[in-house]
XYZ file of N, CA and C in Angstrom:
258
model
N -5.371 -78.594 -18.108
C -4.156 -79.373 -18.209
C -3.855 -79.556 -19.681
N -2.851 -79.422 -20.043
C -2.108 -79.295 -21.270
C -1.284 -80.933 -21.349
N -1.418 -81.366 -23.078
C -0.497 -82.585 -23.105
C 0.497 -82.125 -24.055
N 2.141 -82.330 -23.311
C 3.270 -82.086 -24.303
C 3.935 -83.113 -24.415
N 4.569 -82.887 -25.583
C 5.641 -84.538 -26.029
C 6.435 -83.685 -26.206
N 7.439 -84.234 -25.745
C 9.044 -83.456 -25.436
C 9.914 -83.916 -26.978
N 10.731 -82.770 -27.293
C 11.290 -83.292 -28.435
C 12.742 -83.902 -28.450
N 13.030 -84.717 -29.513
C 14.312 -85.681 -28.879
C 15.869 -84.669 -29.076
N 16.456 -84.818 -27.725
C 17.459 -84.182 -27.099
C 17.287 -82.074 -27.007
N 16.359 -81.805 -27.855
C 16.002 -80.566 -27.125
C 15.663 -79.811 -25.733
N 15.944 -79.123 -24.974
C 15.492 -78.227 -24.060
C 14.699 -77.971 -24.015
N 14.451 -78.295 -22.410
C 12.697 -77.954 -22.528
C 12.635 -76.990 -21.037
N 11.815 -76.485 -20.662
C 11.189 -75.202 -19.694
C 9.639 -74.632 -19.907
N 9.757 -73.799 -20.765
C 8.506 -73.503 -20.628
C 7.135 -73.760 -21.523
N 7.695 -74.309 -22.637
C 6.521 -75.289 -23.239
C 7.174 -76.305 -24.421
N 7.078 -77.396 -23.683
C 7.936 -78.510 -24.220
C 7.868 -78.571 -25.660
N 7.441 -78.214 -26.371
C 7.304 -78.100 -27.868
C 7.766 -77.294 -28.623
N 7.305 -76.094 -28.347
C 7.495 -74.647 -28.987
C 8.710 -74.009 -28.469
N 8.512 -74.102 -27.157
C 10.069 -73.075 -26.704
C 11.218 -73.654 -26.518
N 12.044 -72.778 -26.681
C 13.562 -73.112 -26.171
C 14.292 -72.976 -24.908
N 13.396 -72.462 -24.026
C 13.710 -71.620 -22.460
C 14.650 -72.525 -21.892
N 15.657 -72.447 -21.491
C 16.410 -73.544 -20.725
C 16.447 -73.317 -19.386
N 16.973 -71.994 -19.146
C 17.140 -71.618 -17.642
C 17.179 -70.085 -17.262
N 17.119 -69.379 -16.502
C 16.687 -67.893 -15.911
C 15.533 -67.795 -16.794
N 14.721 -68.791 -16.511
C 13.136 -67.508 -16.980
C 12.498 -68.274 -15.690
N 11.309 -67.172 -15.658
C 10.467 -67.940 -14.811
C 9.299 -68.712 -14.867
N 8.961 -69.654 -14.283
C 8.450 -70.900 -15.278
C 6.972 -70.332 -15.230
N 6.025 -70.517 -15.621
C 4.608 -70.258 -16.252
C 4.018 -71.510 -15.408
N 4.594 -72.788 -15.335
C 3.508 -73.873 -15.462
C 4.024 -74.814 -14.265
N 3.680 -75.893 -13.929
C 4.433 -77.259 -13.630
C 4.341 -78.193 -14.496
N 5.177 -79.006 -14.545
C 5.171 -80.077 -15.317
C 5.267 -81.306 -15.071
N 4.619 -82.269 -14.835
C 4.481 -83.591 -14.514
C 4.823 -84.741 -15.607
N 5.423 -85.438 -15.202
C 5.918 -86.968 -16.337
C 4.694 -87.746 -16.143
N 4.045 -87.824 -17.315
C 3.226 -89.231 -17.290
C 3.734 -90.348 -17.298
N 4.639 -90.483 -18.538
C 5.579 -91.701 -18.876
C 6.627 -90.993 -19.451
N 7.612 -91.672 -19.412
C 9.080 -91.507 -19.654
C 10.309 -90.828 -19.100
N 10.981 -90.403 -19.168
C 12.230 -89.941 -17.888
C 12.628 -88.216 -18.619
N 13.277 -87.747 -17.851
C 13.283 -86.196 -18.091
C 15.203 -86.175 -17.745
N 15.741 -85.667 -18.016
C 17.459 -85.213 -17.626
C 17.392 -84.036 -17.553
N 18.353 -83.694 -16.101
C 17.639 -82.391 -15.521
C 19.325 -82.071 -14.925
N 19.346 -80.746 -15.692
C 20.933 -80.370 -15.811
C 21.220 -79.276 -15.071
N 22.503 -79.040 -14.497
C 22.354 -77.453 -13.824
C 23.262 -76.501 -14.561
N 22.735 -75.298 -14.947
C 23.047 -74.138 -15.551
C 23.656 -74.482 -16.798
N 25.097 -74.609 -17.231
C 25.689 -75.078 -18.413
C 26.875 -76.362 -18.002
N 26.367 -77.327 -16.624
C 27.239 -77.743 -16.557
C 26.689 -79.334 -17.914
N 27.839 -79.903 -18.395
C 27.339 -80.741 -19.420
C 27.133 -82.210 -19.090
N 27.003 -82.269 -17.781
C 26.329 -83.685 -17.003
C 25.417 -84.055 -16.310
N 24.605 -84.469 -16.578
C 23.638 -84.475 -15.857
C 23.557 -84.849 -14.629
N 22.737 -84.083 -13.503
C 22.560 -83.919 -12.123
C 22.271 -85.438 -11.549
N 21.192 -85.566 -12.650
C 19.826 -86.542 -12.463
C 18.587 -86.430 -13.002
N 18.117 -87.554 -12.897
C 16.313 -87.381 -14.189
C 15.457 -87.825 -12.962
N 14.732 -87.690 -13.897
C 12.835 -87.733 -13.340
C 12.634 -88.672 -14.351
N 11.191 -89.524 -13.686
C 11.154 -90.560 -14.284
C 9.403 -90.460 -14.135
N 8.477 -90.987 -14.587
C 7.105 -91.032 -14.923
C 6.541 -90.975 -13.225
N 6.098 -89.936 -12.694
C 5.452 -89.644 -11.374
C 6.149 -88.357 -10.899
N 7.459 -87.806 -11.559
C 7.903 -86.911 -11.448
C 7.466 -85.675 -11.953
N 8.229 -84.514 -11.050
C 7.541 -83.409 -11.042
C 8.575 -82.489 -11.772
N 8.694 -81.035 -12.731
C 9.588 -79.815 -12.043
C 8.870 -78.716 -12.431
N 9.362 -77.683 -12.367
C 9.316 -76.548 -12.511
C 8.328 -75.725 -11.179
N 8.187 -76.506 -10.216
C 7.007 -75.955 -9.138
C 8.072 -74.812 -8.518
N 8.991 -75.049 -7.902
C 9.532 -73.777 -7.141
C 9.809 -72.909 -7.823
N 10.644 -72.325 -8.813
C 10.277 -71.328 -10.034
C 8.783 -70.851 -10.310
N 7.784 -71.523 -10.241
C 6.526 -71.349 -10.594
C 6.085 -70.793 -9.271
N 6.158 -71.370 -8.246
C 5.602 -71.241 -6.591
C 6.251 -69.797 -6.186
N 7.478 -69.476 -6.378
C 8.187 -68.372 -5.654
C 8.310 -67.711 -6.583
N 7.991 -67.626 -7.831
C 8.624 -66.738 -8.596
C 10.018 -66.420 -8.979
N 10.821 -67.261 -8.923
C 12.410 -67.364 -8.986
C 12.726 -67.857 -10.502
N 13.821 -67.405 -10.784
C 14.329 -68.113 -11.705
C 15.063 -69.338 -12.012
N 14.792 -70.122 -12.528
C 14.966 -71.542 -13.180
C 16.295 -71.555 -13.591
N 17.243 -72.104 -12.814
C 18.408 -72.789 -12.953
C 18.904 -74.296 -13.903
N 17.674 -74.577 -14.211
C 18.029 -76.364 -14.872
C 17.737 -75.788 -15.952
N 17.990 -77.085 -16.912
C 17.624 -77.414 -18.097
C 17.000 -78.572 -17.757
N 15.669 -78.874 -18.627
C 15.161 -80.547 -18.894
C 14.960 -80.713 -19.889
N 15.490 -81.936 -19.928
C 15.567 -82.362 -21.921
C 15.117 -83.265 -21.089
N 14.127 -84.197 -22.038
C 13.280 -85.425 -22.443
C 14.580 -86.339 -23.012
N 14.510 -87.686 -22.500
C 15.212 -88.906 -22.720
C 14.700 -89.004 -23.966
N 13.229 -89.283 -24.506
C 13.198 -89.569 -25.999
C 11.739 -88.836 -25.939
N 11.241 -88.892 -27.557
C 10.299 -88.163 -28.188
C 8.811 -89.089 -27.359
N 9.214 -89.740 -27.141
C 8.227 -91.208 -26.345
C 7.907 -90.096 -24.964
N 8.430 -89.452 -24.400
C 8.829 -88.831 -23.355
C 6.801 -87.756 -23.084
N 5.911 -88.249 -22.323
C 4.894 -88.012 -22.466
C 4.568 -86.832 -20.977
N 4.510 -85.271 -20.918
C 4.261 -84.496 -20.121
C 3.007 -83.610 -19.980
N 2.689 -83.393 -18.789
C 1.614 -82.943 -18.543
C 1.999 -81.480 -17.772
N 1.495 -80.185 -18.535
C 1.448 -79.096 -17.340
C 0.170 -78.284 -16.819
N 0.725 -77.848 -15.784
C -0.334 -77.344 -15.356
C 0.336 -75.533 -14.316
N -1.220 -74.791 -14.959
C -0.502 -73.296 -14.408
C -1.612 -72.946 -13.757
């Protein structure tokens, strides 16, 4: 298990730090919220769907089926504390 801190208002997918992946890749990992909330967008629309909040999950069906990843998740703030797992 890997610990990532999400960076403030960046895109996140496939490794909350380093990459920029937003959407059509296929995810590597899952990612779990320890603490803080996630905004979870679809394709390029510029409003958000809805967030995840500390017990929350994404990237499992992309990861599970092998499909490509339609969202974006940006981290609410740098406070924003994630856990993945592949």
């Amino acid at each position: 298990k890997t610990n990532h801190y999400g960076s403030s208002r960046s895109s996140i997918g496939i490794d909350l730090t380093k990459t920029k992946h937003t959407r059509q890749v296929v995810s590597q990992k899952i990612f779990f919220i320890n603490d803080g909330k996630v905004d979870v967008f679809y394709k390029d629309i510029p409003h958000k769907l809805i967030h995840y909040e500390s017990g929350g999950y994404f990237g499992d069906i992309s990861y599970l089926f092998h499909v490509q990843n339609n969202f974006q998740f940006i981290p609410k703030s740098q406070k924003t504390n994630v856990y993945s797992v592949s």
